[in-house]
Every structure is written in structure tokens, then in C-alpha cells.
Amino acid sequence: MKNLQCLLFFSITTLFSCAQQVESEIKAVSNLDIQYTTELVVPELNIPWGMTFLPDGSLLITEKTGEIIHYKNGQKISLENVPEVYVRGQGGLLDIIAHPDYESNGWIYISYSSSKGEGKGGNTAIMRFKLDNNKLVEKELLYKAEGNTKKGQHWGSRIVFDNESFLYFSIGDRGNRDVNPQDLTKDCGKIYRLHDDGTIPTDNPFVNEENAKTAIFSYGHRNPQGLTLNPFTGALWNHEHGPKGGDEINIIKGGTNYGWPVISYGINYDGTAFTEITEKEGMEQPVFYWVPSIAPSGMTFVSSENYPHWEGNILVGSLKFEYLERLILENDKVIKREKLFEDIGRVRHVIQGPDGYLYIAVEEKGIYKIISKN
């Protein structure tokens, strides 16, 4: 009986040891470092600011100088009847996005610098249109920020739709940090929400605020050039340029004040301080901030099975250091950073295409597709 017990113990121990070994091998396989590289799919672009796919797999690309390119079957077609763009400093033809229900309604949306309205200079505008034989038709101006200025900085501007087809877009503070971002009666330094036809939702947070710009969804922003929907939670995320240091990532909630310029983790470009505080009651803290600044532009969550070890991560372009940054999240907190494709160039935008692949727009080069080396 004793020998039988010993044999049984040995068998169970051996089985447990084998199970541990198998589990260890599974973990080792799951943690293999898959290597990725890039493939240039749209060459010879100058400043490709925005890009969006159409259902046929073709790509619309904005050039900051005022051109919309339709890339289809390996050919670049320059679209006609593009609105007049006020190109100045960081301003020009900016983001582009197809309506989530494009196949049914044909709407495409752009953000751009416009000189329309009172005063010299320009400000950020949102327009929608349809395509007919490579020509923009049925153009509708949905929003034009008031307060034209000849300043060239901080136009924003990204566009995104949520799961209910609300349209969100960002406009930077236009270089007037001490007035615009904290004043609800003024455009700029805000993230806005509209219906897809440009009308203002009746449940927007400031519709009952006296003299407020009722399209405003959140405020206290500096220069948001990243805006994306978290596909796992439906939450709206943004990133924005700080001054010297203090680039931020935020989860955007309606009616919330994100603090600029009252609170910040950055300083003036000359090294002097413009605020002594980094937090204040009633002002939201960032999910994450960069010091030093990376000059972020473009932002997307990875949800594709093509990148199994990146699922749930955020990708952000770095204009300043010329790489793509991968941010690993845990409970909506950044726990690790990784630099990808260092020295590829000034990464202006990153999106996940309908084919599940990731595409990055790089200034003076073009659009790259991220593919596996394995």
C-alpha cells in the first residue's frame, strides 16, 4: 500500500511538473517579440495631415497646402473644387474623415484654416461634402470658429465620430492662451460636439450657459492634434501639445475643464514659468503627460488581430523626435512606453484601416503600412 501511495504521489508530481512546463511554454510563446517593419504604400507626399479610407479600399489624403488626394489603384488623383484654404504657420488643410455610414450617405468631413468671417487672418472651420467624379459637391460649412487672427499657431484640429454618430473636432487656442481656453463665450482651446449635419445637440453641456458657445463639449485645451475613440470602452481620448514640456493625454468628458493654461506640467519656451501649479480643484488631470515634449500628432487605439501584442495600446506620432510611440495601458493608465521606427521622419498621423492594418503618415515621405517581419 505504501509503495502504491508513493507511485501515485510520483505520478501526480510528474503530471503537475509537466503541466507547469506546458504553461511556461505557452507563456513563452505568447510573449514572443513579433518584429514589425514599414512598407511605403503612398509615396511622394509633402505634409499629409489627414487620411481616411473609403469602402472600396481607396484612400483620401489631405495635404496641408490645400490639396485633397484620392489614392486609388496606385494612382494619385487631385480632387477639384476644394474650399479656399488660409495657409499660415501651422494652419492649412488639416484632417479628413468619412462618415461612419458613408456607403449610405456619401458624406466626407474636413477641417481646415479659413479666412471667412470678420477680422483679418483666419480660424478653424469644419465642412462636409460629397464626391462626384473627383470633384467636391454639396459642400456645407458646418462650423467656423469666430475670432480670426493672423497668428499661425494652434489650429487643432482632428475630427472623430463616436458610436452614436456625434461629430467631435478640436480647435487649438490660436496662440491666445490667456483668453480663449477658459472662456466659454469664445471659440478656440476647445473640443466641440455636433450632430453629423452640423446642428448642435440639445444635451451639449453648455447649451443653457448664458452667451456660451453651445457647440463646446470640453475646454481648457492648448492645441489638440490627436483625437480618437477607444474602441473597447467608447470613450473619447485626446492628446495635445504642451509648451516646453507638458504634452498631455486626456479622456474627454462633457463639460470638463482640462486646465490650460491655469495648470500645466510645462513651462515657457524661454524657460520661464507661466503658472506655479499643476493641479487645481475643478480641473481635470491628464491620464499621462510627456516631459520633454514629443510634439504629438495623430493618435489611434490598436484593436486589430494583425498586431496581437499591441491590442489595446495607443499609437501616437512624434513630430519632434521623428518616431511612432506605443503606449501600453492598464486600467486607462500608461504603464510603459516604446519608440517604434525611430528616425522614420515627422510622423503626422496614424490610423487603423478597415483591413486591420496600421498606416502612418510621414512628412516629406508618404503613407506607410506597418507589417510583420515574421
XYZ file of C-alpha atoms in Angstrom:
374
model
C 0.000 0.000 0.000
C 2.855 2.319 0.883
C 4.533 1.603 -2.471
C 1.230 2.354 -4.247
C 0.953 5.710 -2.425
C 4.499 6.564 -3.415
C 3.801 5.650 -7.033
C 0.621 7.730 -7.013
C 2.449 10.712 -5.481
C 5.213 10.402 -8.074
C 2.690 10.301 -10.924
C 0.784 13.335 -9.653
C 4.018 15.246 -9.083
C 5.242 14.391 -12.569
C 1.908 15.423 -14.098
C 1.955 18.735 -12.184
C 5.545 19.339 -13.295
C 4.603 18.674 -16.924
C 1.611 20.984 -16.612
C 3.873 23.717 -15.250
C 6.283 23.175 -18.139
C 3.471 23.353 -20.719
C 2.110 26.516 -19.079
C 5.597 28.005 -19.114
C 5.991 27.167 -22.817
C 2.615 28.729 -23.614
C 3.608 31.910 -21.804
C 6.933 31.953 -23.612
C 5.179 31.639 -26.974
C 2.631 34.328 -26.087
C 5.412 36.705 -25.120
C 7.411 36.303 -28.326
C 8.543 39.684 -29.562
C 6.969 39.963 -33.003
C 9.007 42.334 -35.129
C 7.345 44.894 -37.375
C 8.558 46.941 -40.290
C 7.050 49.524 -42.619
C 6.129 49.436 -46.278
C 5.717 52.669 -48.240
C 2.301 52.472 -49.929
C 1.717 56.092 -50.991
C 4.990 57.811 -51.939
C 5.984 61.414 -52.563
C 3.755 63.394 -50.220
C 4.678 66.709 -48.631
C 2.723 67.193 -45.395
C -0.001 64.526 -45.337
C -2.021 65.900 -42.433
C -5.066 63.630 -42.508
C -6.209 60.416 -44.159
C -9.340 58.286 -44.311
C -10.313 55.109 -46.134
C -13.355 54.731 -48.349
C -15.299 51.447 -48.555
C -13.603 50.469 -51.840
C -10.227 50.488 -50.095
C -9.069 53.742 -51.676
C -7.575 56.485 -49.535
C -8.290 60.195 -49.210
C -5.302 62.253 -48.052
C -5.098 65.935 -47.166
C -2.000 67.924 -47.976
C -1.565 70.863 -45.622
C -1.047 73.218 -48.568
C -4.674 72.739 -49.648
C -4.882 69.620 -51.822
C -7.049 66.529 -51.295
C -5.583 63.446 -52.935
C -7.649 60.401 -53.839
C -5.253 57.459 -53.932
C -6.825 54.585 -55.844
C -5.353 51.668 -57.768
C -1.879 53.064 -57.346
C -2.808 56.448 -58.823
C -2.943 59.861 -57.133
C -5.882 61.987 -58.227
C -6.113 65.604 -57.095
C -9.728 66.471 -56.250
C -11.370 69.573 -57.684
C -13.451 72.292 -56.025
C -11.624 72.136 -52.689
C -12.564 75.103 -50.434
C -10.188 78.041 -50.235
C -7.640 77.329 -47.526
C -5.874 80.021 -45.493
C -2.380 78.527 -45.250
C -0.450 80.169 -42.445
C 2.012 78.745 -39.931
C 0.578 75.501 -38.587
C -2.691 76.146 -40.432
C -3.840 74.746 -43.743
C -5.927 71.819 -44.927
C -5.999 69.601 -41.877
C -7.998 66.469 -41.014
C -10.366 64.364 -43.113
C -12.792 61.589 -42.185
C -15.538 59.656 -43.951
C -18.913 59.396 -42.224
C -19.360 56.026 -40.423
C -22.349 55.414 -42.705
C -20.575 56.656 -45.818
C -21.881 53.857 -48.013
C -25.423 55.132 -47.457
C -24.949 58.911 -47.310
C -21.632 59.680 -49.061
C -20.564 62.412 -46.621
C -16.902 63.301 -46.038
C -15.721 65.827 -43.447
C -12.653 68.071 -43.371
C -11.151 70.604 -41.007
C -9.175 73.486 -42.459
C -7.990 77.045 -41.896
C -10.499 79.529 -43.264
C -10.442 83.308 -43.635
C -14.247 83.538 -43.726
C -15.908 85.735 -41.129
C -14.980 89.007 -39.502
C -11.431 90.177 -38.999
C -8.170 89.620 -40.808
C -6.457 86.266 -40.740
C -8.326 83.043 -40.191
C -9.592 80.350 -37.876
C -10.522 76.672 -37.989
C -13.565 75.516 -39.981
C -15.402 72.221 -40.442
C -17.005 71.361 -43.776
C -18.741 68.321 -45.218
C -19.120 67.377 -48.872
C -19.742 64.544 -51.276
C -17.661 63.293 -54.190
C -18.774 63.263 -57.815
C -16.211 62.362 -60.482
C -13.296 63.521 -58.318
C -14.999 66.811 -57.546
C -16.282 68.122 -54.219
C -20.030 68.734 -54.424
C -22.821 69.636 -51.982
C -20.318 71.452 -49.780
C -21.726 72.546 -46.410
C -19.859 74.680 -43.886
C -20.822 73.177 -40.520
C -18.745 75.289 -38.151
C -16.364 78.219 -38.398
C -14.600 79.410 -35.254
C -15.014 83.122 -34.674
C -12.162 85.431 -33.866
C -9.950 85.487 -36.954
C -6.300 86.148 -36.282
C -3.111 86.306 -38.313
C -1.332 84.163 -35.734
C -0.085 80.951 -37.280
C -0.200 78.611 -34.313
C -2.592 76.207 -32.651
C -5.387 75.485 -35.114
C -6.009 71.941 -33.822
C -7.619 70.028 -35.498
C -8.721 66.413 -35.501
C -12.166 65.016 -36.295
C -13.776 61.837 -34.958
C -17.203 60.220 -34.807
C -18.450 58.320 -31.778
C -20.662 55.233 -31.790
C -23.816 57.381 -31.944
C -22.523 59.346 -34.969
C -21.889 62.527 -33.000
C -19.148 64.567 -34.651
C -16.280 65.787 -32.445
C -13.499 68.134 -33.503
C -10.741 70.106 -31.820
C -9.586 73.697 -32.222
C -6.418 74.966 -30.541
C -6.181 78.167 -28.517
C -4.869 80.040 -31.613
C -1.965 81.460 -29.629
C -4.215 83.366 -27.214
C -3.768 81.215 -24.133
C -4.758 83.803 -21.554
C -8.221 84.406 -23.048
C -9.630 81.670 -25.252
C -9.258 78.292 -23.487
C -11.047 79.238 -20.247
C -13.743 81.471 -21.743
C -16.889 79.628 -22.817
C -18.112 82.646 -24.768
C -15.136 82.356 -27.122
C -14.079 79.755 -29.633
C -10.649 78.100 -29.513
C -8.906 75.921 -26.952
C -11.914 73.609 -27.007
C -13.285 70.284 -28.203
C -16.699 70.553 -29.868
C -19.627 68.207 -30.488
C -22.180 68.446 -33.293
C -24.711 66.231 -34.989
C -23.410 64.981 -38.312
C -25.428 67.690 -40.123
C -23.833 70.482 -38.085
C -26.742 71.093 -35.723
C -25.962 71.396 -32.029
C -27.101 68.559 -29.743
C -29.656 69.708 -27.180
C -27.790 67.834 -24.435
C -24.440 69.512 -25.041
C -23.030 70.588 -21.658
C -23.236 74.363 -22.148
C -26.468 74.814 -24.101
C -28.061 76.568 -21.127
C -24.987 78.642 -20.229
C -25.530 82.328 -20.949
C -23.586 83.512 -24.026
C -21.616 80.254 -24.188
C -20.621 78.687 -27.486
C -23.101 75.837 -27.309
C -21.101 73.534 -29.580
C -18.399 73.291 -26.887
C -18.031 69.855 -25.320
C -14.898 70.408 -23.191
C -12.500 73.303 -22.646
C -9.119 74.317 -21.261
C -7.150 72.790 -24.156
C -3.978 74.098 -25.781
C -3.512 72.505 -29.201
C -5.174 69.087 -29.622
C -3.808 67.290 -32.676
C -4.879 63.840 -31.543
C -8.499 62.754 -31.091
C -9.732 59.165 -31.169
C -12.395 56.840 -29.850
C -11.412 54.000 -27.557
C -12.998 51.021 -29.372
C -13.065 48.956 -26.186
C -14.917 51.467 -23.990
C -16.418 54.020 -26.384
C -14.657 56.841 -24.515
C -13.184 59.818 -26.355
C -9.436 60.325 -25.877
C -7.243 63.216 -26.968
C -3.687 64.396 -26.827
C -2.461 67.928 -27.132
C 0.756 69.869 -27.475
C 2.017 71.451 -24.300
C 4.512 74.311 -24.264
C 8.068 73.284 -23.331
C 7.095 70.003 -21.687
C 3.622 69.013 -20.655
C 2.180 67.382 -23.778
C -0.912 65.605 -22.447
C -3.236 62.657 -22.986
C -6.775 63.082 -21.646
C -10.015 61.138 -21.522
C -12.583 63.677 -22.682
C -15.760 64.079 -20.641
C -18.505 66.554 -21.472
C -18.419 69.835 -19.565
C -14.946 69.218 -18.152
C -12.179 71.811 -17.791
C -8.748 70.442 -18.699
C -6.932 73.345 -17.124
C -4.905 75.120 -19.799
C -3.205 77.498 -19.036
C -4.085 77.637 -15.322
C -2.441 74.283 -14.655
C 0.307 72.679 -16.712
C 3.350 70.437 -16.461
C 5.202 72.626 -18.956
C 6.994 75.959 -18.980
C 7.534 78.757 -21.485
C 9.891 78.094 -24.370
C 12.377 80.550 -22.860
C 12.497 78.506 -19.660
C 10.370 80.833 -17.522
C 7.221 79.720 -15.714
C 3.725 80.910 -16.652
C 1.990 79.003 -13.845
C 3.127 77.714 -10.483
C 0.568 74.916 -10.171
C -0.017 71.566 -11.841
C -3.410 70.817 -10.329
C -6.477 72.684 -9.143
C -9.926 71.732 -7.934
C -12.411 71.622 -10.794
C -9.698 70.977 -13.413
C -9.015 67.534 -14.818
C -5.621 65.876 -14.511
C -4.157 64.257 -17.625
C -4.024 60.498 -17.952
C -0.405 60.932 -18.991
C 1.996 63.726 -19.857
C 5.339 63.931 -21.620
C 8.375 65.800 -20.320
C 10.203 66.615 -22.508
C 7.584 67.246 -25.159
C 7.487 64.891 -28.135
C 5.208 67.179 -30.206
C 2.425 64.585 -30.624
C 0.313 64.400 -33.764
C -2.205 61.740 -34.690
C -3.489 59.040 -32.360
C -5.198 55.660 -32.576
C -6.014 52.616 -30.480
C -4.907 49.221 -31.761
C -7.759 46.708 -31.898
C -6.698 44.578 -34.847
C -5.725 40.910 -34.648
C -2.878 41.758 -37.027
C -0.952 43.096 -34.028
C -1.699 40.616 -31.225
C 0.752 42.058 -28.707
C -0.347 45.647 -29.350
C -4.064 45.164 -28.763
C -5.425 47.919 -26.505
C -2.284 50.034 -26.931
C -2.249 53.642 -28.125
C -0.057 54.784 -31.000
C 0.997 58.444 -31.219
C 3.162 60.187 -33.792
C 6.107 62.313 -32.681
C 6.875 65.316 -34.857
C 9.825 66.453 -32.779
C 11.728 63.183 -32.396
C 10.532 61.561 -35.633
C 9.200 58.222 -34.448
C 5.943 56.437 -33.613
C 5.288 55.951 -29.908
C 3.489 52.928 -28.471
C 1.818 53.451 -25.108
C 0.839 50.352 -23.127
C -2.232 50.827 -20.937
C -3.511 49.200 -17.805
C -6.811 50.423 -16.337
C -6.616 53.555 -18.504
C -3.134 54.370 -17.214
C 0.073 54.396 -19.231
C 2.426 51.836 -17.704
C 5.078 51.618 -20.428
C 6.339 53.486 -23.497
C 8.112 52.187 -26.585
C 9.656 54.031 -29.520
C 8.886 52.480 -32.897
C 10.556 53.162 -36.257
C 12.986 55.752 -34.907
C 14.187 58.332 -37.431
C 11.409 57.471 -39.886
C 10.578 61.180 -40.113
C 7.997 63.584 -38.719
C 5.012 61.338 -38.055
C 1.920 63.441 -38.663
C -0.878 60.890 -38.301
C -1.637 57.237 -37.577
C -4.853 55.303 -38.230
C -6.048 51.721 -38.273
C -7.528 50.893 -41.659
C -10.621 48.779 -42.368
C -8.260 45.978 -43.427
C -6.915 45.856 -39.870
C -3.516 47.262 -40.787
C -1.969 50.379 -39.293
C -0.992 53.286 -41.524
C 1.265 56.191 -40.634
C 1.629 59.488 -42.484
C 5.164 60.861 -42.545
C 6.060 64.332 -43.743
C 8.205 64.605 -46.889
C 7.782 60.868 -47.495
C 4.258 59.481 -47.647
C 1.970 56.851 -46.151
C 3.484 53.719 -44.635
C 1.786 50.434 -43.768
C 3.001 48.570 -40.680
C 3.582 44.884 -41.448
C 5.110 41.937 -39.635
C 8.646 40.799 -40.386
C 7.822 37.235 -39.285
